[in-house]
Coordinates of C-alpha atoms in Angstrom, one line a residue:
X1 CA 152.1 144.0 106.4
X2 CA 151.0 143.8 109.9
X3 CA 148.7 146.7 110.9
X4 CA 150.7 147.7 113.6
X5 CA 153.8 148.6 111.4
X6 CA 151.9 150.2 108.4
X7 CA 150.3 153.5 109.8
X8 CA 147.8 156.2 108.1
X9 CA 150.9 158.0 107.1
X10 CA 152.4 155.0 105.0
X11 CA 148.8 154.5 103.3
X12 CA 148.6 158.3 102.5
X13 CA 151.9 157.9 100.9
X14 CA 151.2 154.9 99.0
X15 CA 148.1 156.8 97.5
X16 CA 150.1 159.9 96.7
X17 CA 152.6 157.6 94.9
X18 CA 149.9 155.9 93.0
X19 CA 148.5 159.2 91.8
X20 CA 152.1 160.3 90.8
X21 CA 152.5 157.0 88.8
X22 CA 149.3 157.3 87.0
X23 CA 150.1 160.8 85.9
X24 CA 153.8 161.0 85.4
X25 CA 154.9 157.4 84.6
X26 CA 152.1 155.1 83.1
X27 CA 151.4 157.4 80.1
X28 CA 155.1 157.3 79.1
X29 CA 155.9 153.7 79.8
X30 CA 155.3 152.2 76.3
X31 CA 157.2 154.9 74.7
X32 CA 160.2 154.4 76.9
X33 CA 160.1 150.6 76.3
X34 CA 160.1 151.2 72.6
X35 CA 162.8 153.8 72.5
X36 CA 164.9 152.0 75.2
X37 CA 165.4 155.1 77.1
X38 CA 163.7 156.8 80.1
X39 CA 163.0 160.6 80.1
X40 CA 165.7 162.3 82.4
X41 CA 162.9 164.5 83.5
X42 CA 161.0 161.6 85.4
X43 CA 163.8 161.4 87.9
X44 CA 163.7 165.1 88.6
X45 CA 159.8 165.0 89.2
X46 CA 160.3 162.0 91.5
X47 CA 163.2 164.2 93.3
X48 CA 160.9 167.1 93.6
X49 CA 158.2 164.6 95.3
X50 CA 160.9 163.3 97.6
X51 CA 160.6 159.8 96.2
X52 CA 164.3 159.6 95.5
X53 CA 165.3 160.1 99.1
X54 CA 163.0 158.2 101.2
X55 CA 165.7 156.8 103.7
X56 CA 168.2 159.3 103.4
X57 CA 169.3 162.2 106.0
X58 CA 167.5 165.5 105.7
X59 CA 171.0 167.2 105.7
X60 CA 171.5 165.8 102.0
X61 CA 167.8 166.5 100.8
X62 CA 166.4 163.3 102.1
X63 CA 163.2 162.5 104.2
X64 CA 164.7 160.4 106.7
X65 CA 161.7 158.0 106.6
X66 CA 161.5 154.4 108.0
X67 CA 162.2 151.2 105.5
X68 CA 158.4 150.8 105.0
X69 CA 158.1 153.6 102.8
X70 CA 160.9 152.1 100.7
X71 CA 158.9 148.9 100.5
X72 CA 155.7 150.8 99.4
X73 CA 157.9 152.5 96.7
X74 CA 159.4 149.4 95.4
X75 CA 156.0 147.6 95.3
X76 CA 154.0 150.6 93.4
X77 CA 156.9 150.9 90.9
X78 CA 156.7 147.4 90.3
X79 CA 153.2 147.7 89.1
X80 CA 154.2 150.0 86.2
X81 CA 154.5 147.1 83.9
X82 CA 158.1 147.9 83.0
X83 CA 160.7 146.2 84.9
X84 CA 163.3 148.2 83.1
X85 CA 161.8 151.5 84.5
X86 CA 161.6 150.0 88.0
X87 CA 165.2 148.6 88.2
X88 CA 166.6 152.2 87.1
X89 CA 165.0 153.6 90.0
X90 CA 165.9 150.9 92.6
X91 CA 169.7 151.0 91.3
X92 CA 169.8 154.7 91.9
X93 CA 168.3 154.7 95.5
X94 CA 169.1 151.3 96.8
X95 CA 172.1 150.0 94.8
X96 CA 174.5 153.0 94.2
X97 CA 173.7 155.9 96.2
X98 CA 173.9 154.2 99.6
X99 CA 177.7 153.7 99.1
X100 CA 178.1 157.5 99.0
X101 CA 175.9 157.9 102.2
X102 CA 177.8 155.3 104.2
X103 CA 181.4 155.7 103.1
X104 CA 181.9 158.7 100.9
X105 CA 183.6 161.9 102.0
X106 CA 181.5 164.9 102.8
X107 CA 182.8 166.7 99.5
X108 CA 181.5 163.8 97.5
X109 CA 178.2 163.7 99.3
X110 CA 177.5 167.1 98.6
X111 CA 178.6 167.1 94.9
X112 CA 177.0 163.9 94.1
X113 CA 174.8 162.3 96.6
X114 CA 172.6 165.6 97.1
X115 CA 172.1 165.8 93.3
X116 CA 171.2 162.3 92.9
X117 CA 168.5 162.7 95.7
X118 CA 167.1 165.6 94.1
X119 CA 166.8 163.8 90.8
X120 CA 169.5 166.1 89.0
X121 CA 172.0 163.2 88.8
X122 CA 171.8 159.6 87.8
X123 CA 173.9 157.0 89.6
X124 CA 175.0 153.4 88.9
X125 CA 177.0 150.8 90.3
X126 CA 179.7 149.0 88.3
X127 CA 180.9 145.7 89.5
X128 CA 180.4 142.9 87.2
X129 CA 183.0 142.2 84.7
X130 CA 182.7 140.0 81.5
X131 CA 185.2 137.4 82.8
X132 CA 184.2 137.5 86.4
X133 CA 180.5 137.6 86.6
X134 CA 179.1 137.6 90.2
X135 CA 182.6 136.7 91.5
X136 CA 183.6 139.9 92.7
X137 CA 186.8 138.6 94.0
X138 CA 188.2 137.9 90.8
X139 CA 187.6 141.4 89.1
X140 CA 190.5 142.6 86.8
X141 CA 189.6 146.3 86.4
X142 CA 192.6 148.0 88.0
X143 CA 193.3 151.6 89.5
X144 CA 197.0 152.7 89.8
X145 CA 197.9 155.4 92.0
X146 CA 200.0 158.3 90.2
X147 CA 200.1 161.3 92.3
X148 CA 196.9 162.8 92.8
X149 CA 195.0 160.5 90.5
X150 CA 194.3 156.9 89.8
X151 CA 194.7 155.4 86.2
X152 CA 191.9 153.0 85.7
X153 CA 191.8 150.2 83.2
X154 CA 189.6 147.5 82.4
X155 CA 185.9 146.8 81.6
X156 CA 182.5 146.1 83.4
X157 CA 179.2 144.8 81.9
X158 CA 175.3 144.6 82.4
X159 CA 175.5 148.0 84.2
X160 CA 172.2 149.3 84.6
X161 CA 172.0 153.1 84.2
X162 CA 175.6 152.7 82.3
X163 CA 174.8 154.5 79.1
X164 CA 172.8 157.5 80.0
X165 CA 173.9 157.7 83.8
X166 CA 176.0 160.4 84.9
X167 CA 178.6 158.5 87.1
X168 CA 179.3 155.0 88.3
X169 CA 180.5 153.7 91.8
X170 CA 183.0 151.4 90.5
X171 CA 184.9 148.5 91.9
X172 CA 188.5 148.4 90.9
X173 CA 191.6 146.5 92.0
X174 CA 193.8 149.1 93.8
X175 CA 196.1 146.2 95.0
X176 CA 195.8 143.4 93.0
X177 CA 198.2 141.1 94.7
X178 CA 195.9 141.2 97.8
X179 CA 193.0 139.6 95.7
X180 CA 189.6 140.6 97.4
X181 CA 191.5 142.5 100.0
X182 CA 192.9 145.0 97.3
X183 CA 189.4 146.1 96.0
X184 CA 188.4 149.7 96.2
X185 CA 185.4 151.8 95.3
X186 CA 186.0 154.7 92.9
X187 CA 183.4 157.2 91.7
X188 CA 184.3 157.7 87.9
X189 CA 182.2 160.3 85.9
X190 CA 180.6 159.1 82.9
X191 CA 182.1 161.8 80.6
X192 CA 185.6 161.2 81.9
X193 CA 188.2 160.8 78.9
X194 CA 188.7 157.2 78.3
X195 CA 185.2 156.0 79.4
X196 CA 183.2 154.3 76.8
X197 CA 179.8 152.8 77.2
X198 CA 178.0 150.5 74.7
X199 CA 174.4 149.7 75.0
X200 CA 173.6 146.0 75.3
X201 CA 170.6 144.6 73.5
X202 CA 168.5 142.7 76.1
X203 CA 165.7 140.4 75.9
X204 CA 163.7 142.4 78.4
X205 CA 164.1 145.4 80.9
X206 CA 164.0 147.2 77.4
X207 CA 163.3 150.8 78.9
X208 CA 166.5 150.6 81.1
X209 CA 169.9 151.2 79.5
X210 CA 172.3 148.5 80.2
X211 CA 175.8 149.0 79.3
X212 CA 179.3 147.3 79.0
X213 CA 181.7 150.0 80.1
X214 CA 185.4 150.4 79.1
X215 CA 188.0 152.2 81.0
X216 CA 191.2 153.2 79.1
X217 CA 193.8 155.1 81.1
X218 CA 190.9 157.0 83.0
X219 CA 192.4 159.6 85.3
X220 CA 190.2 159.5 88.5
X221 CA 191.1 162.1 91.2
X222 CA 192.2 160.4 94.6
X223 CA 189.3 162.7 96.2
X224 CA 186.9 160.3 94.2
X225 CA 188.0 157.3 96.5
X226 CA 185.0 156.1 98.4
X227 CA 185.8 155.4 101.8
X228 CA 189.4 153.7 102.5
X229 CA 191.7 152.3 99.9
X230 CA 191.5 148.5 99.5
X231 CA 188.2 148.3 101.8
X232 CA 185.8 148.1 98.8
X233 CA 185.0 144.3 99.0
X234 CA 183.7 144.6 102.8
X235 CA 181.7 147.8 101.6
X236 CA 180.2 145.7 98.6
X237 CA 179.4 142.9 101.0
X238 CA 177.7 145.3 103.4
X239 CA 175.4 146.7 100.7
X240 CA 174.1 143.5 99.2
X241 CA 171.5 142.6 101.7
X242 CA 169.7 145.8 100.8
X243 CA 170.1 145.2 97.2
X244 CA 168.8 141.7 97.5
X245 CA 165.8 142.8 99.8
X246 CA 164.6 145.6 97.2
X247 CA 165.3 143.0 94.4
X248 CA 162.9 140.4 96.2
X249 CA 160.3 143.0 97.0
X250 CA 160.1 143.9 93.1
X251 CA 160.0 140.1 92.1
X252 CA 157.0 139.5 94.3
X253 CA 155.3 142.9 93.2
X254 CA 155.9 141.9 89.5
X255 CA 154.0 138.6 90.3
X256 CA 151.1 140.2 92.0
X257 CA 150.7 142.7 89.2
X258 CA 150.8 139.7 86.7
X259 CA 148.3 137.7 88.7
X260 CA 145.9 141.0 89.0
X261 CA 146.2 141.6 85.3
X262 CA 145.3 137.9 84.5
X263 CA 142.5 137.8 86.8
X264 CA 141.1 140.8 85.1
X265 CA 141.5 139.0 81.7
X266 CA 139.7 135.9 83.1
X267 CA 136.9 137.9 84.3
X268 CA 136.1 139.1 80.7
X269 CA 137.4 136.3 78.4
X270 CA 135.1 133.4 77.6
X271 CA 135.7 130.0 76.4
X272 CA 132.8 127.3 75.3
X273 CA 130.3 129.6 76.7
X274 CA 131.9 130.2 80.2
X275 CA 134.3 132.8 81.7
X276 CA 137.6 131.5 82.2
X277 CA 137.4 132.3 85.9
X278 CA 134.6 129.6 86.3
X279 CA 136.9 126.9 85.1
X280 CA 137.8 124.7 88.2
X281 CA 141.1 123.8 86.7
X282 CA 142.2 127.4 86.3
X283 CA 140.4 128.4 89.6
X284 CA 142.6 126.0 91.4
X285 CA 145.9 127.0 89.6
X286 CA 145.2 130.7 90.5
X287 CA 144.3 129.7 94.1
X288 CA 147.7 128.1 94.3
X289 CA 149.5 131.2 93.0
X290 CA 147.5 133.2 95.5
X291 CA 148.7 131.0 98.3
X292 CA 152.5 131.0 97.1
X293 CA 152.6 134.9 96.8
X294 CA 150.8 135.3 100.4
X295 CA 153.4 133.2 102.1
X296 CA 156.3 134.7 100.4
X297 CA 155.2 138.1 101.1
X298 CA 154.8 137.3 104.8
X299 CA 158.5 136.5 104.8
X300 CA 159.7 139.4 102.7
X301 CA 157.7 141.4 105.1
X302 CA 159.6 139.9 108.1
X303 CA 162.9 140.8 106.1
X304 CA 161.7 144.4 106.0
X305 CA 161.2 144.3 109.8
X306 CA 164.8 143.3 110.1
X307 CA 166.0 146.0 107.6
X308 CA 164.2 148.6 109.7
X309 CA 165.8 147.2 112.9
X310 CA 169.4 147.5 111.3
X311 CA 169.8 143.6 111.5
X312 CA 172.5 142.2 109.2
X313 CA 170.1 139.7 107.8
X314 CA 172.4 137.6 105.1
X315 CA 170.2 134.5 105.5
X316 CA 166.9 136.1 105.4
X317 CA 167.7 138.3 102.5
X318 CA 169.3 135.5 100.6
X319 CA 166.2 133.5 101.2
X320 CA 163.8 136.3 100.2
X321 CA 165.7 136.9 96.9
X322 CA 165.8 133.3 96.1
X323 CA 162.1 132.3 96.6
X324 CA 160.6 135.6 95.3
X325 CA 162.6 135.6 92.1
X326 CA 161.9 132.0 91.4
X327 CA 158.2 132.4 92.3
X328 CA 157.7 135.4 89.9
X329 CA 159.3 133.6 87.1
X330 CA 156.7 130.7 87.7
X331 CA 153.7 132.9 88.3
X332 CA 154.3 135.1 85.2
X333 CA 154.6 132.0 83.1
X334 CA 151.5 130.6 84.3
X335 CA 149.7 133.8 84.0
X336 CA 150.8 134.0 80.3
X337 CA 149.4 130.4 79.6
X338 CA 146.1 131.6 80.9
X339 CA 146.0 134.4 78.1
X340 CA 146.4 131.6 75.5
X341 CA 147.6 132.7 72.2
X342 CA 147.0 136.4 73.2
X343 CA 149.8 136.0 75.7
X344 CA 152.3 135.4 72.8
X345 CA 151.4 138.8 71.5
X346 CA 152.3 142.5 72.5
X347 CA 149.0 143.4 72.5
X348 CA 148.9 142.3 76.2
X349 CA 151.4 143.5 78.7
X350 CA 151.8 139.8 80.1
X351 CA 154.4 139.2 77.3
X352 CA 156.4 142.2 78.6
X353 CA 156.4 140.8 82.2
X354 CA 157.3 137.5 80.8
X355 CA 160.6 138.9 79.4
X356 CA 161.3 141.1 82.3
X357 CA 160.9 138.7 85.1
X358 CA 163.5 136.2 83.8
X359 CA 166.4 138.3 84.9
X360 CA 165.3 138.2 88.6
X361 CA 167.0 135.0 89.3
X362 CA 170.4 136.3 88.0
X363 CA 170.6 140.0 88.9
X364 CA 172.2 140.6 92.6
X365 CA 173.4 137.2 92.9
X366 CA 172.1 134.1 90.9
X367 CA 169.8 131.5 92.6
X368 CA 172.6 129.2 92.6
X369 CA 174.7 131.7 94.6
X370 CA 171.6 132.3 96.8
X371 CA 171.6 128.7 97.5
X372 CA 175.2 128.5 98.3
X373 CA 175.1 131.2 100.9
X374 CA 172.2 129.5 102.5
X375 CA 173.9 126.1 102.3
X376 CA 177.2 127.6 104.1
X377 CA 175.1 129.1 106.9
X378 CA 173.0 126.1 107.5
X379 CA 175.5 123.4 106.7
X380 CA 178.9 124.7 107.2
X381 CA 177.5 127.1 110.1
X382 CA 179.4 130.0 108.8
X383 CA 178.3 133.2 110.4
X384 CA 178.4 136.4 108.2
X385 CA 179.1 139.5 110.1
X386 CA 178.2 143.0 109.4
X387 CA 180.7 145.1 107.6
X388 CA 181.7 148.3 109.6
X389 CA 182.8 151.6 107.8
X390 CA 186.5 151.3 108.8

């Protein structure tokens, strides 16, 4: 990051965060990975430090800081060697709670947003469905208005924080006949009658709880409608750029952490009487990874500048998500190769990173979707416009 944008205050925050991570997170990561569950207490501890509310207004318990603090948070949490923990944190602050801040009523903000920012409640966003995948327009979960309630029926899948979380920002069809113009967002409590959650066994991100949700005649108060009825699709489209940018920061920082971890190993490991770091073929492989990470990081920092300026940067965030996630897969794979047989064991954390990093090209829109968005802008001259709150 250019020196003119990162101040002494930013660097002090980074050091404070690192100290917190060393004390409160790293000692527990292996256990969280093994048990497939993160201790709820960590969210409260992070909330007490203000780490859950960096960019939120002070009136809801936030710190009202610039986006570079969030960039630092995403980077440092990604150095915990647990993609599952990191994504759980990012989902709360950057992928679910923003819908409350931007579109929810004051009542919902006080009842749900404030406790999320303090670490007392865990939020999730429930969009993806078994039959629709990333195709939001074709979700089938319905919400039929009956007096002061909506009756919700349907299912969601791959929902991070869906099993142990407290509530979901849920995409539903309130007017199915309108297609994507009939989607609304509802806040649904996890413990509401008719809500079921089944944990999904995953290849990676083991610390996070990922669930398939079921909704069977779930009564949701009309007051839990977020924003206007049938306006959910434009709300979702407006939130994707932040989701993809934070995912890009996470992917790149994971690649950086993998390379740093590998360099430490290469300094110690010997083969044929020489340190691994002395072999030219390996040195040049590392040099190329450094070059790729450095150039991608410069572009992501440019995207952070745009986010800080309030730009609706669809093209840039799509490129960042595409490049960072694909690069992270390549870098972690090459790093594992440098560990030799040890990389294939659980004795070294590179194996965990290898499992965790693979999903980066899938979440928040697959690489194929990112390419199609970029193609529409570059080839078809489509101009994506920001989505307003009305």
